[in-house]
PDB file of C-alpha atoms in Angstrom:
ATOM      1  CA  ASN A 181       8.551 -15.205 -11.545  1.00 73.00           C
ATOM      2  CA  ALA A 182       5.013 -13.860 -11.704  1.00 80.00           C
ATOM      3  CA  GLY A 183       5.416 -11.941  -8.249  1.00 93.00           C
ATOM      4  CA  VAL A 184       1.970 -11.234  -7.270  1.00 95.00           C
ATOM      5  CA  THR A 185      -1.279 -12.011  -8.915  1.00 95.00           C
ATOM      6  CA  GLN A 186      -4.688 -11.582  -7.831  1.00 96.00           C
ATOM      7  CA  THR A 187      -7.937 -13.528  -9.543  1.00 96.00           C
ATOM      8  CA  PRO A 188     -10.195 -12.057 -10.916  1.00 96.00           C
ATOM      9  CA  LYS A 189      -9.681  -8.509 -11.771  1.00 94.00           C
ATOM     10  CA  PHE A 190     -12.960  -7.303 -12.044  1.00 95.00           C
ATOM     11  CA  ARG A 191     -16.242  -8.568 -10.555  1.00 96.00           C
ATOM     12  CA  VAL A 192     -20.026  -7.032 -10.402  1.00 97.00           C
ATOM     13  CA  LEU A 193     -21.781  -8.391  -7.205  1.00 96.00           C
ATOM     14  CA  LYS A 194     -25.249  -8.218  -6.462  1.00 97.00           C
ATOM     15  CA  THR A 195     -25.586  -7.374  -2.276  1.00 97.00           C
ATOM     16  CA  GLY A 196     -26.460 -10.981  -0.380  1.00 96.00           C
ATOM     17  CA  GLN A 197     -23.811 -12.963  -3.068  1.00 97.00           C
ATOM     18  CA  SER A 198     -20.730 -14.327  -1.554  1.00 96.00           C
ATOM     19  CA  MET A 199     -17.602 -14.436  -3.747  1.00 95.00           C
ATOM     20  CA  THR A 200     -13.707 -15.042  -2.695  1.00 97.00           C
ATOM     21  CA  LEU A 201     -10.537 -13.066  -4.189  1.00 97.00           C
ATOM     22  CA  LEU A 202      -7.535 -15.841  -5.038  1.00 97.00           C
ATOM     23  CA  CYS A 203      -3.727 -14.321  -3.842  1.00 97.00           C
ATOM     24  CA  ALA A 204      -0.807 -15.609  -5.240  1.00 97.00           C
ATOM     25  CA  GLN A 205       2.701 -15.703  -4.635  1.00 97.00           C
ATOM     26  CA  ASP A 206       5.453 -16.903  -6.030  1.00 96.00           C
ATOM     27  CA  MET A 207       8.117 -15.364  -3.694  1.00 94.00           C
ATOM     28  CA  ASN A 208       8.037 -17.682  -0.877  1.00 94.00           C
ATOM     29  CA  HIS A 209       7.058 -15.042   1.103  1.00 94.00           C
ATOM     30  CA  GLU A 210       5.941 -15.388   5.077  1.00 93.00           C
ATOM     31  CA  TYR A 211       3.410 -12.657   5.047  1.00 92.00           C
ATOM     32  CA  MET A 212       0.897 -11.809   2.993  1.00 94.00           C
ATOM     33  CA  TYR A 213      -2.308  -8.701   3.657  1.00 94.00           C
ATOM     34  CA  TRP A 214      -5.096  -7.468   2.076  1.00 96.00           C
ATOM     35  CA  TYR A 215      -6.184  -4.477   1.529  1.00 95.00           C
ATOM     36  CA  ARG A 216      -9.151  -1.954   0.241  1.00 96.00           C
ATOM     37  CA  GLN A 217      -8.799   1.045  -1.451  1.00 94.00           C
ATOM     38  CA  ASP A 218     -11.279   3.934  -1.229  1.00 93.00           C
ATOM     39  CA  PRO A 219     -11.356   7.295  -3.002  1.00 86.00           C
ATOM     40  CA  GLY A 220      -9.278   9.620  -0.543  1.00 82.00           C
ATOM     41  CA  MET A 221      -8.920   6.880   1.377  1.00 84.00           C
ATOM     42  CA  GLY A 222      -5.179   5.389   1.018  1.00 86.00           C
ATOM     43  CA  LEU A 223      -4.952   2.004   1.020  1.00 90.00           C
ATOM     44  CA  ARG A 224      -6.958   0.154   4.872  1.00 92.00           C
ATOM     45  CA  LEU A 225      -5.644  -3.454   5.908  1.00 91.00           C
ATOM     46  CA  ILE A 226      -8.484  -5.549   6.387  1.00 95.00           C
ATOM     47  CA  HIS A 227      -6.712  -8.679   7.367  1.00 95.00           C
ATOM     48  CA  TYR A 228      -3.316  -9.799   7.259  1.00 92.00           C
ATOM     49  CA  SER A 229      -1.157 -13.287   7.412  1.00 93.00           C
ATOM     50  CA  VAL A 230       2.382 -13.790   9.129  1.00 90.00           C
ATOM     51  CA  GLY A 231       3.241 -17.667   7.719  1.00 92.00           C
ATOM     52  CA  GLU A 232       0.695 -20.541   6.362  1.00 94.00           C
ATOM     53  CA  GLY A 233      -2.616 -21.611   8.699  1.00 93.00           C
ATOM     54  CA  THR A 234      -2.354 -17.777  10.147  1.00 93.00           C
ATOM     55  CA  THR A 235      -4.517 -14.954  10.034  1.00 95.00           C
ATOM     56  CA  ALA A 236      -5.119 -11.245  11.767  1.00 92.00           C
ATOM     57  CA  LYS A 237      -7.644  -8.748  11.400  1.00 92.00           C
ATOM     58  CA  GLY A 238      -6.500  -5.698  10.712  1.00 89.00           C
ATOM     59  CA  GLU A 239      -7.878  -2.112  10.513  1.00 88.00           C
ATOM     60  CA  VAL A 240     -11.456  -3.243   8.700  1.00 94.00           C
ATOM     61  CA  PRO A 241     -12.244  -6.908   8.973  1.00 95.00           C
ATOM     62  CA  ASP A 242     -15.939  -6.550   9.585  1.00 96.00           C
ATOM     63  CA  GLY A 243     -17.440  -8.666   6.670  1.00 96.00           C
ATOM     64  CA  TYR A 244     -14.590 -10.454   5.263  1.00 97.00           C
ATOM     65  CA  ASN A 245     -12.793 -13.695   5.861  1.00 96.00           C
ATOM     66  CA  VAL A 246      -9.666 -15.144   4.870  1.00 97.00           C
ATOM     67  CA  SER A 247      -7.863 -18.318   4.864  1.00 97.00           C
ATOM     68  CA  ARG A 248      -4.120 -19.445   4.267  1.00 97.00           C
ATOM     69  CA  LEU A 249      -4.168 -22.633   3.740  1.00 94.00           C
ATOM     70  CA  LYS A 250      -0.936 -22.683   1.757  1.00 95.00           C
ATOM     71  CA  LYS A 251       2.133 -20.552   1.952  1.00 96.00           C
ATOM     72  CA  GLN A 252       1.878 -19.020  -1.211  1.00 97.00           C
ATOM     73  CA  ASN A 253      -1.889 -18.311  -1.121  1.00 97.00           C
ATOM     74  CA  PHE A 254      -3.953 -16.179   0.491  1.00 98.00           C
ATOM     75  CA  LEU A 255      -8.212 -16.255  -0.267  1.00 98.00           C
ATOM     76  CA  LEU A 256     -10.831 -13.242   0.855  1.00 98.00           C
ATOM     77  CA  GLY A 257     -13.996 -14.096   1.097  1.00 97.00           C
ATOM     78  CA  LEU A 258     -17.153 -11.812   1.238  1.00 96.00           C
ATOM     79  CA  GLU A 259     -20.178 -13.834   2.491  1.00 92.00           C
ATOM     80  CA  SER A 260     -22.547 -11.638   1.823  1.00 96.00           C
ATOM     81  CA  ALA A 261     -21.440  -8.778  -0.023  1.00 95.00           C
ATOM     82  CA  ALA A 262     -22.713  -5.038   0.643  1.00 96.00           C
ATOM     83  CA  PRO A 263     -22.901  -1.893  -1.519  1.00 96.00           C
ATOM     84  CA  SER A 264     -20.242  -0.504   1.262  1.00 96.00           C
ATOM     85  CA  GLN A 265     -17.747  -3.059   0.142  1.00 97.00           C
ATOM     86  CA  THR A 266     -17.463  -1.767  -3.259  1.00 97.00           C
ATOM     87  CA  SER A 267     -14.004  -1.313  -4.041  1.00 97.00           C
ATOM     88  CA  VAL A 268     -10.685  -2.180  -4.804  1.00 95.00           C
ATOM     89  CA  TYR A 269      -9.295  -4.776  -3.389  1.00 97.00           C
ATOM     90  CA  PHE A 270      -5.201  -5.090  -2.708  1.00 96.00           C
ATOM     91  CA  CYS A 271      -3.106  -8.218  -1.875  1.00 96.00           C
ATOM     92  CA  ALA A 272       0.605  -7.586  -0.872  1.00 94.00           C
ATOM     93  CA  SER A 273       3.222  -9.880   0.125  1.00 93.00           C
ATOM     94  CA  SER A 274       6.284  -9.597   1.671  1.00 90.00           C
ATOM     95  CA  GLU A 275       8.985 -11.708   3.359  1.00 88.00           C
ATOM     96  CA  THR A 276       8.368 -10.246   6.798  1.00 78.00           C
ATOM     97  CA  GLY A 277       7.014  -7.538   8.679  1.00 68.00           C
ATOM     98  CA  ALA A 278       8.258  -4.482   9.533  1.00 57.00           C
ATOM     99  CA  THR A 279      10.564  -3.137   7.343  1.00 66.00           C
ATOM    100  CA  ASN A 280      10.345  -5.618   3.955  1.00 77.00           C
ATOM    101  CA  GLU A 281       9.159  -4.067   1.089  1.00 84.00           C
ATOM    102  CA  GLN A 282       6.019  -5.125   0.495  1.00 89.00           C
ATOM    103  CA  PHE A 283       4.756  -6.606  -3.333  1.00 91.00           C
ATOM    104  CA  PHE A 284       1.645  -5.676  -4.856  1.00 93.00           C
ATOM    105  CA  GLY A 285      -0.807  -7.257  -7.280  1.00 94.00           C
ATOM    106  CA  PRO A 286      -2.672  -5.291  -9.895  1.00 93.00           C
ATOM    107  CA  GLY A 287      -6.143  -5.202  -7.940  1.00 94.00           C
ATOM    108  CA  THR A 288      -9.314  -6.356  -7.855  1.00 96.00           C
ATOM    109  CA  ARG A 289     -12.063  -4.035  -8.672  1.00 95.00           C
ATOM    110  CA  LEU A 290     -15.771  -5.256  -6.814  1.00 97.00           C
ATOM    111  CA  THR A 291     -18.655  -3.254  -7.795  1.00 97.00           C
ATOM    112  CA  VAL A 292     -21.720  -4.528  -5.319  1.00 97.00           C
ATOM    113  CA  LEU A 293     -24.818  -3.250  -6.830  1.00 96.00           C
TER     114      LEU A 293
ATOM    115  CA  ALA B 294       0.383   3.130  17.629  1.00 74.00           C
ATOM    116  CA  GLN B 295       1.114   5.442  14.569  1.00 81.00           C
ATOM    117  CA  SER B 296      -0.433   7.573  11.498  1.00 88.00           C
ATOM    118  CA  VAL B 297       0.719   9.671   8.627  1.00 93.00           C
ATOM    119  CA  THR B 298      -0.516  12.380   7.223  1.00 96.00           C
ATOM    120  CA  GLN B 299       0.146  13.733   3.338  1.00 96.00           C
ATOM    121  CA  LEU B 300       0.146  17.698   3.494  1.00 96.00           C
ATOM    122  CA  ASP B 301      -1.189  18.168   0.165  1.00 95.00           C
ATOM    123  CA  SER B 302      -3.888  16.063  -1.666  1.00 95.00           C
ATOM    124  CA  HIS B 303      -3.084  17.381  -4.666  1.00 97.00           C
ATOM    125  CA  VAL B 304       0.206  18.663  -6.375  1.00 98.00           C
ATOM    126  CA  SER B 305       0.474  20.110  -9.541  1.00 98.00           C
ATOM    127  CA  VAL B 306       3.960  20.777 -11.582  1.00 97.00           C
ATOM    128  CA  SER B 307       5.530  21.772 -15.085  1.00 97.00           C
ATOM    129  CA  GLU B 308       7.549  19.435 -16.024  1.00 97.00           C
ATOM    130  CA  GLY B 309      10.913  20.131 -15.799  1.00 97.00           C
ATOM    131  CA  THR B 310      10.136  22.159 -12.440  1.00 97.00           C
ATOM    132  CA  PRO B 311      11.243  20.188  -8.264  1.00 98.00           C
ATOM    133  CA  VAL B 312       8.115  18.222  -6.897  1.00 98.00           C
ATOM    134  CA  LEU B 313       8.192  18.436  -3.279  1.00 98.00           C
ATOM    135  CA  LEU B 314       5.220  15.798  -1.858  1.00 98.00           C
ATOM    136  CA  ARG B 315       4.966  16.542   1.968  1.00 98.00           C
ATOM    137  CA  CYS B 316       4.729  13.450   4.884  1.00 97.00           C
ATOM    138  CA  ASN B 317       4.601  14.225   8.415  1.00 97.00           C
ATOM    139  CA  TYR B 318       4.408  10.759  10.254  1.00 93.00           C
ATOM    140  CA  SER B 319       3.631   9.953  14.467  1.00 89.00           C
ATOM    141  CA  SER B 320       4.971   6.245  15.449  1.00 81.00           C
ATOM    142  CA  SER B 321       5.273   5.065  19.346  1.00 75.00           C
ATOM    143  CA  TYR B 322       8.338   2.932  17.901  1.00 75.00           C
ATOM    144  CA  SER B 323      11.216   3.719  14.976  1.00 77.00           C
ATOM    145  CA  PRO B 324       9.588   3.912  12.199  1.00 82.00           C
ATOM    146  CA  SER B 325      10.256   2.602   8.865  1.00 86.00           C
ATOM    147  CA  LEU B 326       9.513   5.034   6.105  1.00 91.00           C
ATOM    148  CA  PHE B 327       8.087   4.307   3.005  1.00 93.00           C
ATOM    149  CA  TRP B 328       6.789   6.139  -0.479  1.00 96.00           C
ATOM    150  CA  TYR B 329       4.985   4.072  -2.578  1.00 95.00           C
ATOM    151  CA  VAL B 330       3.886   4.978  -6.315  1.00 96.00           C
ATOM    152  CA  GLN B 331       0.617   4.253  -8.170  1.00 94.00           C
ATOM    153  CA  HIS B 332       0.414   4.986 -11.594  1.00 93.00           C
ATOM    154  CA  PRO B 333      -3.518   4.533 -13.174  1.00 88.00           C
ATOM    155  CA  ASN B 334      -5.374   0.978 -13.119  1.00 83.00           C
ATOM    156  CA  LYS B 335      -2.017  -0.063 -11.386  1.00 87.00           C
ATOM    157  CA  GLY B 336      -0.429  -1.974  -8.438  1.00 88.00           C
ATOM    158  CA  LEU B 337       1.634   0.336  -5.977  1.00 92.00           C
ATOM    159  CA  GLN B 338       5.334   0.241  -6.426  1.00 93.00           C
ATOM    160  CA  LEU B 339       7.663   0.524  -4.020  1.00 93.00           C
ATOM    161  CA  LEU B 340       9.933   4.244  -4.366  1.00 96.00           C
ATOM    162  CA  LEU B 341      12.203   3.633  -2.153  1.00 94.00           C
ATOM    163  CA  LYS B 342      12.695   3.071   2.538  1.00 91.00           C
ATOM    164  CA  TYR B 343      14.301   4.655   5.360  1.00 90.00           C
ATOM    165  CA  THR B 344      15.018   2.085   7.726  1.00 81.00           C
ATOM    166  CA  SER B 345      17.027   3.753  10.928  1.00 75.00           C
ATOM    167  CA  ALA B 346      20.166   3.695   8.051  1.00 74.00           C
ATOM    168  CA  ALA B 347      21.274   7.092   6.346  1.00 83.00           C
ATOM    169  CA  THR B 348      18.587   9.799   6.718  1.00 88.00           C
ATOM    170  CA  LEU B 349      18.448  11.004   2.820  1.00 94.00           C
ATOM    171  CA  VAL B 350      17.482   7.937   1.200  1.00 94.00           C
ATOM    172  CA  LYS B 351      17.716   7.717  -2.948  1.00 95.00           C
ATOM    173  CA  GLY B 352      15.290   6.187  -4.892  1.00 94.00           C
ATOM    174  CA  ILE B 353      14.150   4.608  -8.232  1.00 94.00           C
ATOM    175  CA  ASN B 354      13.496   7.572 -10.932  1.00 94.00           C
ATOM    176  CA  GLY B 355      15.344  10.081  -9.660  1.00 96.00           C
ATOM    177  CA  PHE B 356      13.483  10.893  -6.078  1.00 97.00           C
ATOM    178  CA  GLU B 357      14.904  10.585  -2.949  1.00 97.00           C
ATOM    179  CA  ALA B 358      13.460  11.321   0.479  1.00 97.00           C
ATOM    180  CA  GLU B 359      15.018  13.070   3.455  1.00 94.00           C
ATOM    181  CA  PHE B 360      14.270  11.207   7.292  1.00 93.00           C
ATOM    182  CA  LYS B 361      13.948  14.331   9.783  1.00 93.00           C
ATOM    183  CA  LYS B 362      13.229  12.806  13.356  1.00 89.00           C
ATOM    184  CA  SER B 363      13.113  16.403  14.539  1.00 91.00           C
ATOM    185  CA  GLU B 364      10.547  17.494  12.309  1.00 93.00           C
ATOM    186  CA  THR B 365       8.691  14.016  11.959  1.00 93.00           C
ATOM    187  CA  SER B 366       8.913  14.271   8.383  1.00 95.00           C
ATOM    188  CA  PHE B 367       9.962  12.430   5.660  1.00 96.00           C
ATOM    189  CA  HIS B 368       9.381  14.518   2.471  1.00 97.00           C
ATOM    190  CA  LEU B 369       9.940  13.089  -1.050  1.00 98.00           C
ATOM    191  CA  THR B 370      11.841  15.055  -4.117  1.00 98.00           C
ATOM    192  CA  LYS B 371      12.733  15.091  -7.401  1.00 98.00           C
ATOM    193  CA  PRO B 372      14.713  17.912  -9.036  1.00 97.00           C
ATOM    194  CA  SER B 373      13.177  17.643 -12.349  1.00 97.00           C
ATOM    195  CA  ALA B 374       9.821  15.985 -13.212  1.00 97.00           C
ATOM    196  CA  HIS B 375       8.585  14.152 -16.144  1.00 96.00           C
ATOM    197  CA  MET B 376       5.691  14.111 -17.681  1.00 96.00           C
ATOM    198  CA  SER B 377       5.567   9.996 -16.577  1.00 95.00           C
ATOM    199  CA  ASP B 378       6.101  10.956 -13.311  1.00 97.00           C
ATOM    200  CA  ALA B 379       2.312  11.738 -12.819  1.00 97.00           C
ATOM    201  CA  ALA B 380       0.749   9.344 -10.419  1.00 97.00           C
ATOM    202  CA  GLU B 381      -0.739   9.048  -6.785  1.00 95.00           C
ATOM    203  CA  TYR B 382       2.226   8.783  -3.592  1.00 97.00           C
ATOM    204  CA  PHE B 383       1.458   7.395  -0.784  1.00 95.00           C
ATOM    205  CA  CYS B 384       3.571   7.686   2.509  1.00 96.00           C
ATOM    206  CA  VAL B 385       4.096   4.813   4.655  1.00 93.00           C
ATOM    207  CA  VAL B 386       5.229   4.018   7.464  1.00 89.00           C
ATOM    208  CA  SER B 387       5.897   0.382   9.858  1.00 83.00           C
ATOM    209  CA  ALA B 388       6.619   0.269  13.113  1.00 68.00           C
ATOM    210  CA  ALA B 389       8.447  -2.843  14.780  1.00 59.00           C
ATOM    211  CA  GLY B 390       7.232  -3.283  18.092  1.00 55.00           C
ATOM    212  CA  GLY B 391       5.000  -5.858  20.378  1.00 48.00           C
ATOM    213  CA  SER B 392       2.831  -7.422  17.340  1.00 51.00           C
ATOM    214  CA  ASN B 393       2.571  -4.215  14.971  1.00 51.00           C
ATOM    215  CA  TYR B 394       4.030  -5.474  11.981  1.00 62.00           C
ATOM    216  CA  LYS B 395       1.139  -3.489   9.721  1.00 72.00           C
ATOM    217  CA  LEU B 396       1.676  -0.229   7.270  1.00 82.00           C
ATOM    218  CA  THR B 397      -0.533   2.309   7.713  1.00 87.00           C
ATOM    219  CA  PHE B 398      -1.063   4.447   4.463  1.00 90.00           C
ATOM    220  CA  GLY B 399      -1.034   8.144   3.862  1.00 93.00           C
ATOM    221  CA  LYS B 400      -4.385   9.293   2.830  1.00 93.00           C
ATOM    222  CA  GLY B 401      -2.119   9.946  -1.247  1.00 94.00           C
ATOM    223  CA  THR B 402      -0.689  12.986  -2.994  1.00 96.00           C
ATOM    224  CA  LEU B 403      -1.871  12.870  -6.967  1.00 96.00           C
ATOM    225  CA  LEU B 404       0.477  14.335  -8.944  1.00 97.00           C
ATOM    226  CA  THR B 405      -0.084  15.920 -12.222  1.00 97.00           C
ATOM    227  CA  VAL B 406       2.732  16.821 -14.418  1.00 97.00           C
ATOM    228  CA  ASN B 407       1.807  19.632 -17.037  1.00 96.00           C
ATOM    229  CA  PRO B 408       3.836  19.539 -20.583  1.00 94.00           C
TER     230      PRO B 408
END
């Protein structure tokens, strides 16, 4: 099993450009999450999904959109990138919420110039 | 509402000496607590978790943590540090209650192990 994979690993954007980050998991997990990690801030939840076709806002959702059209995939979109969105983005999945371990992908390092 | 405070942003120990990483939490519901480790340029990996069973939890690589409800603490310990333990450690709280199925992360503690 590959676990949780993320595409791409690195990306540089110019302000105003758009892009989509792809997360895929092969563990048949119901829950999926997108986080951003910034120095000294820990991980902050952007959006999450509790099942196929559902999404919900996390702690820092502004400037991002998500879609969960298939159970195994969770897409994070930036419609108009801003320098403040320079960060490392992690996707995670879990069987259910709360008490279950979250499995993390390797991360995507995004720089917005 | 829930929150996590990791009391030290950086801990430095010598190889072979004990490790103590401190974590305090607050939660409106019965919490689940986790410690995750992140090695440089890697994703996060679960070290151990507490989910209302035994208060002393053993994890991977010789780490353990004790849940103390009266002190709202969940400190991570290891008797003898190894060079490979150098990483960033995150204390995490999750509380099932209402629609709250999200993890709240502490800001992390960077562990340095000196030879």
